Amino acid sequence: LKSNPSNNEEKEAQTQLTKSDELQRLHSQALSAYQQEDYGAAISLLDEILAVCVWDAELRELRAECYIKEGEPSKAISDLKAAAKLKNDNTEAFYKISRIYYQLGDHELSLSEVRECLKLDQDHKQCFSLYKQVKKLNKQIESAEEFIREGRYEDAISKYETVMKTEPEVPVYSTRAKERICHCLSKNQQATEAIKLCTEVLQLEPTNVNALKDRAEAYLLEDMYEE
């Protein structure tokens, strides 16, 4: 403005200055809401700022943290993916994306994201430790599924029992393992055990279609047609 004063530019500059003051005020409010653990309020303030400051990686990371706290991990992933692109060597974002996928039970996507982290820094301690865990689990699940395709149900059962030991902390993996073991038991004509295990899965996930189908097959083996 000082170098080239003119009415139009002055208006434009004043508008932008007012807007930037407003955004700074919203930013302070968002940080304060985050510190007070009012994550919903922080998200709506950050929505307003990010509508203007689209390329701000740190704000996206902050909003992702709020989404995680609010139990909306898939929304956090899209912010973290943007942050990973916007900031060079953003190992932290890849690590967090990989962890979220892992907690959601998507071990394959988790593995590919943690590999991205290690491409940037092969000595990254957290990523390396997560990589080892996910790779081990991934391999066991793949191997169990291979046994099922080959009709080697006993082997598949024992492999899925190993999966439950490998990851006892994240419930989705033991539920999925039990669902697949029930499938194997049903295929293996072990109806009573299949019914028991599928019922366990259905208490956790009443709409699990696979468990319903496998339990139905097991009921057929026992001539329990009504069930």
PDB file of C-alpha atoms in Angstrom:
ATOM      1  CA  LEU A   1       0.000   0.000   0.000  1.00  0.00           C
ATOM      2  CA  LYS A   2       2.762   2.444   0.945  1.00  0.00           C
ATOM      3  CA  SER A   3       4.535   1.795  -2.337  1.00  0.00           C
ATOM      4  CA  ASN A   4       1.427   2.156  -4.480  1.00  0.00           C
ATOM      5  CA  PRO A   5      -1.518   3.868  -2.768  1.00  0.00           C
ATOM      6  CA  SER A   6      -4.883   3.760  -4.540  1.00  0.00           C
ATOM      7  CA  ASN A   7      -8.451   3.622  -3.260  1.00  0.00           C
ATOM      8  CA  ASN A   8      -9.298   0.148  -4.583  1.00  0.00           C
ATOM      9  CA  GLU A   9      -6.151  -1.430  -3.226  1.00  0.00           C
ATOM     10  CA  GLU A  10      -6.583   0.281   0.100  1.00  0.00           C
ATOM     11  CA  LYS A  11     -10.065  -1.182   0.507  1.00  0.00           C
ATOM     12  CA  GLU A  12      -8.824  -4.628  -0.481  1.00  0.00           C
ATOM     13  CA  ALA A  13      -5.866  -4.385   1.916  1.00  0.00           C
ATOM     14  CA  GLN A  14      -8.037  -3.189   4.805  1.00  0.00           C
ATOM     15  CA  THR A  15     -10.486  -6.067   4.184  1.00  0.00           C
ATOM     16  CA  GLN A  16      -7.664  -8.614   4.193  1.00  0.00           C
ATOM     17  CA  LEU A  17      -6.158  -7.115   7.350  1.00  0.00           C
ATOM     18  CA  THR A  18      -9.502  -7.247   9.123  1.00  0.00           C
ATOM     19  CA  LYS A  19      -9.930 -10.845   7.958  1.00  0.00           C
ATOM     20  CA  SER A  20      -6.477 -11.850   9.190  1.00  0.00           C
ATOM     21  CA  ASP A  21      -7.163 -10.276  12.611  1.00  0.00           C
ATOM     22  CA  GLU A  22     -10.415 -12.223  12.759  1.00  0.00           C
ATOM     23  CA  LEU A  23      -8.627 -15.492  11.833  1.00  0.00           C
ATOM     24  CA  GLN A  24      -6.011 -14.911  14.535  1.00  0.00           C
ATOM     25  CA  ARG A  25      -8.810 -14.407  17.052  1.00  0.00           C
ATOM     26  CA  LEU A  26     -10.481 -17.640  15.918  1.00  0.00           C
ATOM     27  CA  HIS A  27      -7.113 -19.419  16.151  1.00  0.00           C
ATOM     28  CA  SER A  28      -6.676 -18.348  19.801  1.00  0.00           C
ATOM     29  CA  GLN A  29     -10.229 -19.496  20.563  1.00  0.00           C
ATOM     30  CA  ALA A  30      -9.612 -22.835  18.855  1.00  0.00           C
ATOM     31  CA  LEU A  31      -6.422 -23.439  20.861  1.00  0.00           C
ATOM     32  CA  SER A  32      -8.163 -22.495  24.062  1.00  0.00           C
ATOM     33  CA  ALA A  33     -11.111 -24.832  23.284  1.00  0.00           C
ATOM     34  CA  TYR A  34      -8.615 -27.636  22.542  1.00  0.00           C
ATOM     35  CA  GLN A  35      -6.819 -27.062  25.853  1.00  0.00           C
ATOM     36  CA  GLN A  36     -10.145 -27.106  27.692  1.00  0.00           C
ATOM     37  CA  GLU A  37     -10.928 -30.427  25.958  1.00  0.00           C
ATOM     38  CA  ASP A  38     -13.937 -28.923  24.170  1.00  0.00           C
ATOM     39  CA  TYR A  39     -13.021 -30.687  20.935  1.00  0.00           C
ATOM     40  CA  GLY A  40     -16.347 -30.114  19.167  1.00  0.00           C
ATOM     41  CA  ALA A  41     -15.991 -26.328  19.553  1.00  0.00           C
ATOM     42  CA  ALA A  42     -12.348 -26.481  18.477  1.00  0.00           C
ATOM     43  CA  ILE A  43     -13.352 -28.374  15.302  1.00  0.00           C
ATOM     44  CA  SER A  44     -15.958 -25.812  14.233  1.00  0.00           C
ATOM     45  CA  LEU A  45     -13.496 -22.924  14.823  1.00  0.00           C
ATOM     46  CA  LEU A  46     -10.792 -24.751  12.861  1.00  0.00           C
ATOM     47  CA  ASP A  47     -13.326 -25.416  10.058  1.00  0.00           C
ATOM     48  CA  GLU A  48     -13.748 -21.642   9.672  1.00  0.00           C
ATOM     49  CA  ILE A  49      -9.998 -20.960   9.611  1.00  0.00           C
ATOM     50  CA  LEU A  50      -9.193 -23.840   7.257  1.00  0.00           C
ATOM     51  CA  ALA A  51     -11.831 -22.616   4.786  1.00  0.00           C
ATOM     52  CA  VAL A  52      -9.422 -19.686   4.230  1.00  0.00           C
ATOM     53  CA  CYS A  53      -6.011 -21.135   5.208  1.00  0.00           C
ATOM     54  CA  VAL A  54      -6.408 -24.306   3.181  1.00  0.00           C
ATOM     55  CA  TRP A  55      -2.688 -25.130   3.094  1.00  0.00           C
ATOM     56  CA  ASP A  56      -1.920 -24.914   6.804  1.00  0.00           C
ATOM     57  CA  ALA A  57      -0.522 -28.333   7.803  1.00  0.00           C
ATOM     58  CA  GLU A  58      -0.354 -27.556  11.531  1.00  0.00           C
ATOM     59  CA  LEU A  59      -4.007 -26.531  11.724  1.00  0.00           C
ATOM     60  CA  ARG A  60      -4.956 -29.737   9.918  1.00  0.00           C
ATOM     61  CA  GLU A  61      -2.920 -31.765  12.407  1.00  0.00           C
ATOM     62  CA  LEU A  62      -4.669 -29.999  15.273  1.00  0.00           C
ATOM     63  CA  ARG A  63      -8.104 -30.675  13.767  1.00  0.00           C
ATOM     64  CA  ALA A  64      -7.096 -34.328  13.263  1.00  0.00           C
ATOM     65  CA  GLU A  65      -6.223 -34.553  16.983  1.00  0.00           C
ATOM     66  CA  CYS A  66      -9.679 -33.166  17.813  1.00  0.00           C
ATOM     67  CA  TYR A  67     -11.356 -35.708  15.505  1.00  0.00           C
ATOM     68  CA  ILE A  68      -9.443 -38.530  17.201  1.00  0.00           C
ATOM     69  CA  LYS A  69     -10.573 -37.303  20.633  1.00  0.00           C
ATOM     70  CA  GLU A  70     -14.157 -37.056  19.330  1.00  0.00           C
ATOM     71  CA  GLY A  71     -14.037 -40.658  18.102  1.00  0.00           C
ATOM     72  CA  GLU A  72     -14.098 -39.768  14.391  1.00  0.00           C
ATOM     73  CA  PRO A  73     -10.895 -41.446  13.177  1.00  0.00           C
ATOM     74  CA  SER A  74     -11.771 -41.517   9.462  1.00  0.00           C
ATOM     75  CA  LYS A  75     -12.113 -37.700   9.403  1.00  0.00           C
ATOM     76  CA  ALA A  76      -8.758 -37.467  11.184  1.00  0.00           C
ATOM     77  CA  ILE A  77      -7.179 -39.593   8.435  1.00  0.00           C
ATOM     78  CA  SER A  78      -8.125 -37.174   5.649  1.00  0.00           C
ATOM     79  CA  ASP A  79      -6.631 -34.198   7.565  1.00  0.00           C
ATOM     80  CA  LEU A  80      -3.470 -36.160   8.366  1.00  0.00           C
ATOM     81  CA  LYS A  81      -3.104 -37.234   4.717  1.00  0.00           C
ATOM     82  CA  ALA A  82      -3.271 -33.582   3.667  1.00  0.00           C
ATOM     83  CA  ALA A  83      -0.737 -32.648   6.369  1.00  0.00           C
ATOM     84  CA  ALA A  84       1.613 -35.407   5.159  1.00  0.00           C
ATOM     85  CA  LYS A  85       1.579 -33.847   1.670  1.00  0.00           C
ATOM     86  CA  LEU A  86       1.822 -30.233   2.839  1.00  0.00           C
ATOM     87  CA  LYS A  87       4.819 -30.673   5.134  1.00  0.00           C
ATOM     88  CA  ASN A  88       8.088 -32.222   3.952  1.00  0.00           C
ATOM     89  CA  ASP A  89       9.241 -35.392   5.716  1.00  0.00           C
ATOM     90  CA  ASN A  90       6.121 -35.483   7.892  1.00  0.00           C
ATOM     91  CA  THR A  91       6.877 -38.843   9.540  1.00  0.00           C
ATOM     92  CA  GLU A  92       4.560 -38.005  12.440  1.00  0.00           C
ATOM     93  CA  ALA A  93       1.502 -37.768  10.147  1.00  0.00           C
ATOM     94  CA  PHE A  94       2.276 -41.120   8.476  1.00  0.00           C
ATOM     95  CA  TYR A  95       2.782 -42.718  11.900  1.00  0.00           C
ATOM     96  CA  LYS A  96      -0.575 -41.418  13.140  1.00  0.00           C
ATOM     97  CA  ILE A  97      -2.423 -42.505   9.957  1.00  0.00           C
ATOM     98  CA  SER A  98      -0.900 -45.974  10.256  1.00  0.00           C
ATOM     99  CA  ARG A  99      -1.915 -46.240  13.926  1.00  0.00           C
ATOM    100  CA  ILE A 100      -5.505 -45.183  13.175  1.00  0.00           C
ATOM    101  CA  TYR A 101      -5.837 -47.745  10.370  1.00  0.00           C
ATOM    102  CA  TYR A 102      -4.390 -50.371  12.710  1.00  0.00           C
ATOM    103  CA  GLN A 103      -6.887 -49.545  15.475  1.00  0.00           C
ATOM    104  CA  LEU A 104      -9.714 -49.714  12.903  1.00  0.00           C
ATOM    105  CA  GLY A 105      -8.607 -53.220  11.917  1.00  0.00           C
ATOM    106  CA  ASP A 106      -7.264 -52.273   8.486  1.00  0.00           C
ATOM    107  CA  HIS A 107      -3.851 -53.900   8.849  1.00  0.00           C
ATOM    108  CA  GLU A 108      -3.007 -53.713   5.121  1.00  0.00           C
ATOM    109  CA  LEU A 109      -3.467 -49.942   4.850  1.00  0.00           C
ATOM    110  CA  SER A 110      -1.696 -49.542   8.191  1.00  0.00           C
ATOM    111  CA  LEU A 111       1.297 -51.406   6.773  1.00  0.00           C
ATOM    112  CA  SER A 112       1.505 -49.286   3.633  1.00  0.00           C
ATOM    113  CA  GLU A 113       1.339 -46.000   5.629  1.00  0.00           C
ATOM    114  CA  VAL A 114       3.994 -47.049   8.146  1.00  0.00           C
ATOM    115  CA  ARG A 115       6.248 -47.985   5.214  1.00  0.00           C
ATOM    116  CA  GLU A 116       5.900 -44.388   3.948  1.00  0.00           C
ATOM    117  CA  CYS A 117       7.131 -43.202   7.343  1.00  0.00           C
ATOM    118  CA  LEU A 118      10.162 -45.504   7.187  1.00  0.00           C
ATOM    119  CA  LYS A 119      10.968 -44.351   3.632  1.00  0.00           C
ATOM    120  CA  LEU A 120      11.421 -40.866   5.096  1.00  0.00           C
ATOM    121  CA  ASP A 121      13.355 -42.031   8.163  1.00  0.00           C
ATOM    122  CA  GLN A 122      14.376 -45.657   8.473  1.00  0.00           C
ATOM    123  CA  ASP A 123      15.503 -45.100  12.086  1.00  0.00           C
ATOM    124  CA  HIS A 124      12.142 -43.711  13.250  1.00  0.00           C
ATOM    125  CA  LYS A 125      11.667 -45.688  16.492  1.00  0.00           C
ATOM    126  CA  GLN A 126       7.867 -45.518  16.760  1.00  0.00           C
ATOM    127  CA  CYS A 127       7.326 -46.327  13.075  1.00  0.00           C
ATOM    128  CA  PHE A 128       9.785 -49.210  13.157  1.00  0.00           C
ATOM    129  CA  SER A 129       8.171 -50.755  16.221  1.00  0.00           C
ATOM    130  CA  LEU A 130       4.675 -50.369  14.694  1.00  0.00           C
ATOM    131  CA  TYR A 131       5.961 -51.746  11.373  1.00  0.00           C
ATOM    132  CA  LYS A 132       7.241 -54.933  13.037  1.00  0.00           C
ATOM    133  CA  GLN A 133       3.917 -55.487  14.813  1.00  0.00           C
ATOM    134  CA  VAL A 134       1.713 -54.827  11.762  1.00  0.00           C
ATOM    135  CA  LYS A 135       3.930 -56.872   9.440  1.00  0.00           C
ATOM    136  CA  LYS A 136       3.824 -59.858  11.815  1.00  0.00           C
ATOM    137  CA  LEU A 137       0.031 -59.672  12.193  1.00  0.00           C
ATOM    138  CA  ASN A 138      -0.470 -59.128   8.458  1.00  0.00           C
ATOM    139  CA  LYS A 139       1.602 -62.209   7.650  1.00  0.00           C
ATOM    140  CA  GLN A 140      -0.331 -64.391  10.114  1.00  0.00           C
ATOM    141  CA  ILE A 141      -3.720 -63.285   8.737  1.00  0.00           C
ATOM    142  CA  GLU A 142      -2.602 -63.833   5.126  1.00  0.00           C
ATOM    143  CA  SER A 143      -1.292 -67.271   6.031  1.00  0.00           C
ATOM    144  CA  ALA A 144      -4.565 -68.213   7.832  1.00  0.00           C
ATOM    145  CA  GLU A 145      -6.618 -67.095   4.816  1.00  0.00           C
ATOM    146  CA  GLU A 146      -4.385 -69.166   2.531  1.00  0.00           C
ATOM    147  CA  PHE A 147      -5.087 -72.242   4.708  1.00  0.00           C
ATOM    148  CA  ILE A 148      -8.842 -71.563   4.434  1.00  0.00           C
ATOM    149  CA  ARG A 149      -8.599 -71.355   0.616  1.00  0.00           C
ATOM    150  CA  GLU A 150      -6.799 -74.704   0.649  1.00  0.00           C
ATOM    151  CA  GLY A 151      -9.426 -76.262   2.941  1.00  0.00           C
ATOM    152  CA  ARG A 152      -6.841 -76.756   5.733  1.00  0.00           C
ATOM    153  CA  TYR A 153      -9.246 -75.699   8.475  1.00  0.00           C
ATOM    154  CA  GLU A 154      -7.326 -77.062  11.499  1.00  0.00           C
ATOM    155  CA  ASP A 155      -4.212 -75.109  10.407  1.00  0.00           C
ATOM    156  CA  ALA A 156      -6.276 -71.980   9.817  1.00  0.00           C
ATOM    157  CA  ILE A 157      -7.819 -72.251  13.305  1.00  0.00           C
ATOM    158  CA  SER A 158      -4.444 -72.532  14.970  1.00  0.00           C
ATOM    159  CA  LYS A 159      -3.091 -69.591  12.889  1.00  0.00           C
ATOM    160  CA  TYR A 160      -6.045 -67.400  13.911  1.00  0.00           C
ATOM    161  CA  GLU A 161      -5.462 -68.381  17.556  1.00  0.00           C
ATOM    162  CA  THR A 162      -1.926 -67.026  17.087  1.00  0.00           C
ATOM    163  CA  VAL A 163      -3.393 -63.777  15.665  1.00  0.00           C
ATOM    164  CA  MET A 164      -5.343 -63.304  18.919  1.00  0.00           C
ATOM    165  CA  LYS A 165      -2.140 -63.763  20.925  1.00  0.00           C
ATOM    166  CA  THR A 166      -0.192 -61.381  18.663  1.00  0.00           C
ATOM    167  CA  GLU A 167      -2.743 -58.569  19.112  1.00  0.00           C
ATOM    168  CA  PRO A 168      -4.716 -58.941  22.349  1.00  0.00           C
ATOM    169  CA  GLU A 169      -5.164 -55.174  22.849  1.00  0.00           C
ATOM    170  CA  VAL A 170      -7.202 -54.192  19.750  1.00  0.00           C
ATOM    171  CA  PRO A 171     -10.619 -55.921  19.992  1.00  0.00           C
ATOM    172  CA  VAL A 172     -11.379 -55.832  16.253  1.00  0.00           C
ATOM    173  CA  TYR A 173      -8.656 -58.427  15.550  1.00  0.00           C
ATOM    174  CA  SER A 174      -9.877 -60.999  18.085  1.00  0.00           C
ATOM    175  CA  THR A 175     -13.478 -60.553  16.898  1.00  0.00           C
ATOM    176  CA  ARG A 176     -12.389 -61.036  13.275  1.00  0.00           C
ATOM    177  CA  ALA A 177     -10.275 -64.061  14.275  1.00  0.00           C
ATOM    178  CA  LYS A 178     -13.209 -65.645  16.134  1.00  0.00           C
ATOM    179  CA  GLU A 179     -15.461 -65.018  13.131  1.00  0.00           C
ATOM    180  CA  ARG A 180     -13.001 -66.837  10.841  1.00  0.00           C
ATOM    181  CA  ILE A 181     -12.459 -69.697  13.349  1.00  0.00           C
ATOM    182  CA  CYS A 182     -16.231 -70.176  13.509  1.00  0.00           C
ATOM    183  CA  HIS A 183     -16.231 -70.382   9.696  1.00  0.00           C
ATOM    184  CA  CYS A 184     -13.534 -73.084   9.829  1.00  0.00           C
ATOM    185  CA  LEU A 185     -15.352 -75.065  12.533  1.00  0.00           C
ATOM    186  CA  SER A 186     -18.554 -74.945  10.522  1.00  0.00           C
ATOM    187  CA  LYS A 187     -16.749 -76.093   7.349  1.00  0.00           C
ATOM    188  CA  ASN A 188     -15.042 -78.791   9.398  1.00  0.00           C
ATOM    189  CA  GLN A 189     -18.424 -80.178  10.575  1.00  0.00           C
ATOM    190  CA  GLN A 190     -17.677 -79.182  14.209  1.00  0.00           C
ATOM    191  CA  ALA A 191     -21.154 -77.778  14.616  1.00  0.00           C
ATOM    192  CA  THR A 192     -21.418 -77.411  18.414  1.00  0.00           C
ATOM    193  CA  GLU A 193     -18.144 -75.454  18.686  1.00  0.00           C
ATOM    194  CA  ALA A 194     -19.065 -73.353  15.632  1.00  0.00           C
ATOM    195  CA  ILE A 195     -22.431 -72.383  17.125  1.00  0.00           C
ATOM    196  CA  LYS A 196     -20.821 -71.418  20.425  1.00  0.00           C
ATOM    197  CA  LEU A 197     -18.124 -69.245  18.814  1.00  0.00           C
ATOM    198  CA  CYS A 198     -20.394 -67.594  16.242  1.00  0.00           C
ATOM    199  CA  THR A 199     -22.796 -66.732  19.056  1.00  0.00           C
ATOM    200  CA  GLU A 200     -19.908 -65.032  20.880  1.00  0.00           C
ATOM    201  CA  VAL A 201     -19.131 -62.958  17.767  1.00  0.00           C
ATOM    202  CA  LEU A 202     -22.802 -62.067  17.290  1.00  0.00           C
ATOM    203  CA  GLN A 203     -23.076 -60.816  20.871  1.00  0.00           C
ATOM    204  CA  LEU A 204     -20.341 -58.287  19.971  1.00  0.00           C
ATOM    205  CA  GLU A 205     -21.556 -57.612  16.408  1.00  0.00           C
ATOM    206  CA  PRO A 206     -25.246 -58.544  16.051  1.00  0.00           C
ATOM    207  CA  THR A 207     -25.258 -57.701  12.324  1.00  0.00           C
ATOM    208  CA  ASN A 208     -22.144 -59.695  11.378  1.00  0.00           C
ATOM    209  CA  VAL A 209     -23.365 -61.378   8.188  1.00  0.00           C
ATOM    210  CA  ASN A 210     -20.521 -63.917   8.002  1.00  0.00           C
ATOM    211  CA  ALA A 211     -21.116 -65.131  11.554  1.00  0.00           C
ATOM    212  CA  LEU A 212     -24.869 -65.414  10.863  1.00  0.00           C
ATOM    213  CA  LYS A 213     -24.257 -67.486   7.725  1.00  0.00           C
ATOM    214  CA  ASP A 214     -21.706 -69.763   9.402  1.00  0.00           C
ATOM    215  CA  ARG A 215     -23.924 -70.296  12.440  1.00  0.00           C
ATOM    216  CA  ALA A 216     -26.839 -71.139  10.104  1.00  0.00           C
ATOM    217  CA  GLU A 217     -24.628 -73.743   8.375  1.00  0.00           C
ATOM    218  CA  ALA A 218     -23.733 -75.206  11.776  1.00  0.00           C
ATOM    219  CA  TYR A 219     -27.430 -75.340  12.812  1.00  0.00           C
ATOM    220  CA  LEU A 220     -28.140 -77.257   9.566  1.00  0.00           C
ATOM    221  CA  LEU A 221     -25.503 -79.831  10.496  1.00  0.00           C
ATOM    222  CA  GLU A 222     -27.324 -80.311  13.821  1.00  0.00           C
ATOM    223  CA  ASP A 223     -30.766 -80.513  12.087  1.00  0.00           C
ATOM    224  CA  MET A 224     -31.828 -77.380  14.019  1.00  0.00           C
ATOM    225  CA  TYR A 225     -33.890 -76.032  11.137  1.00  0.00           C
ATOM    226  CA  GLU A 226     -35.934 -73.431  13.047  1.00  0.00           C
ATOM    227  CA  GLU A 227     -32.765 -71.808  14.373  1.00  0.00           C
TER     228      GLU A 227
END
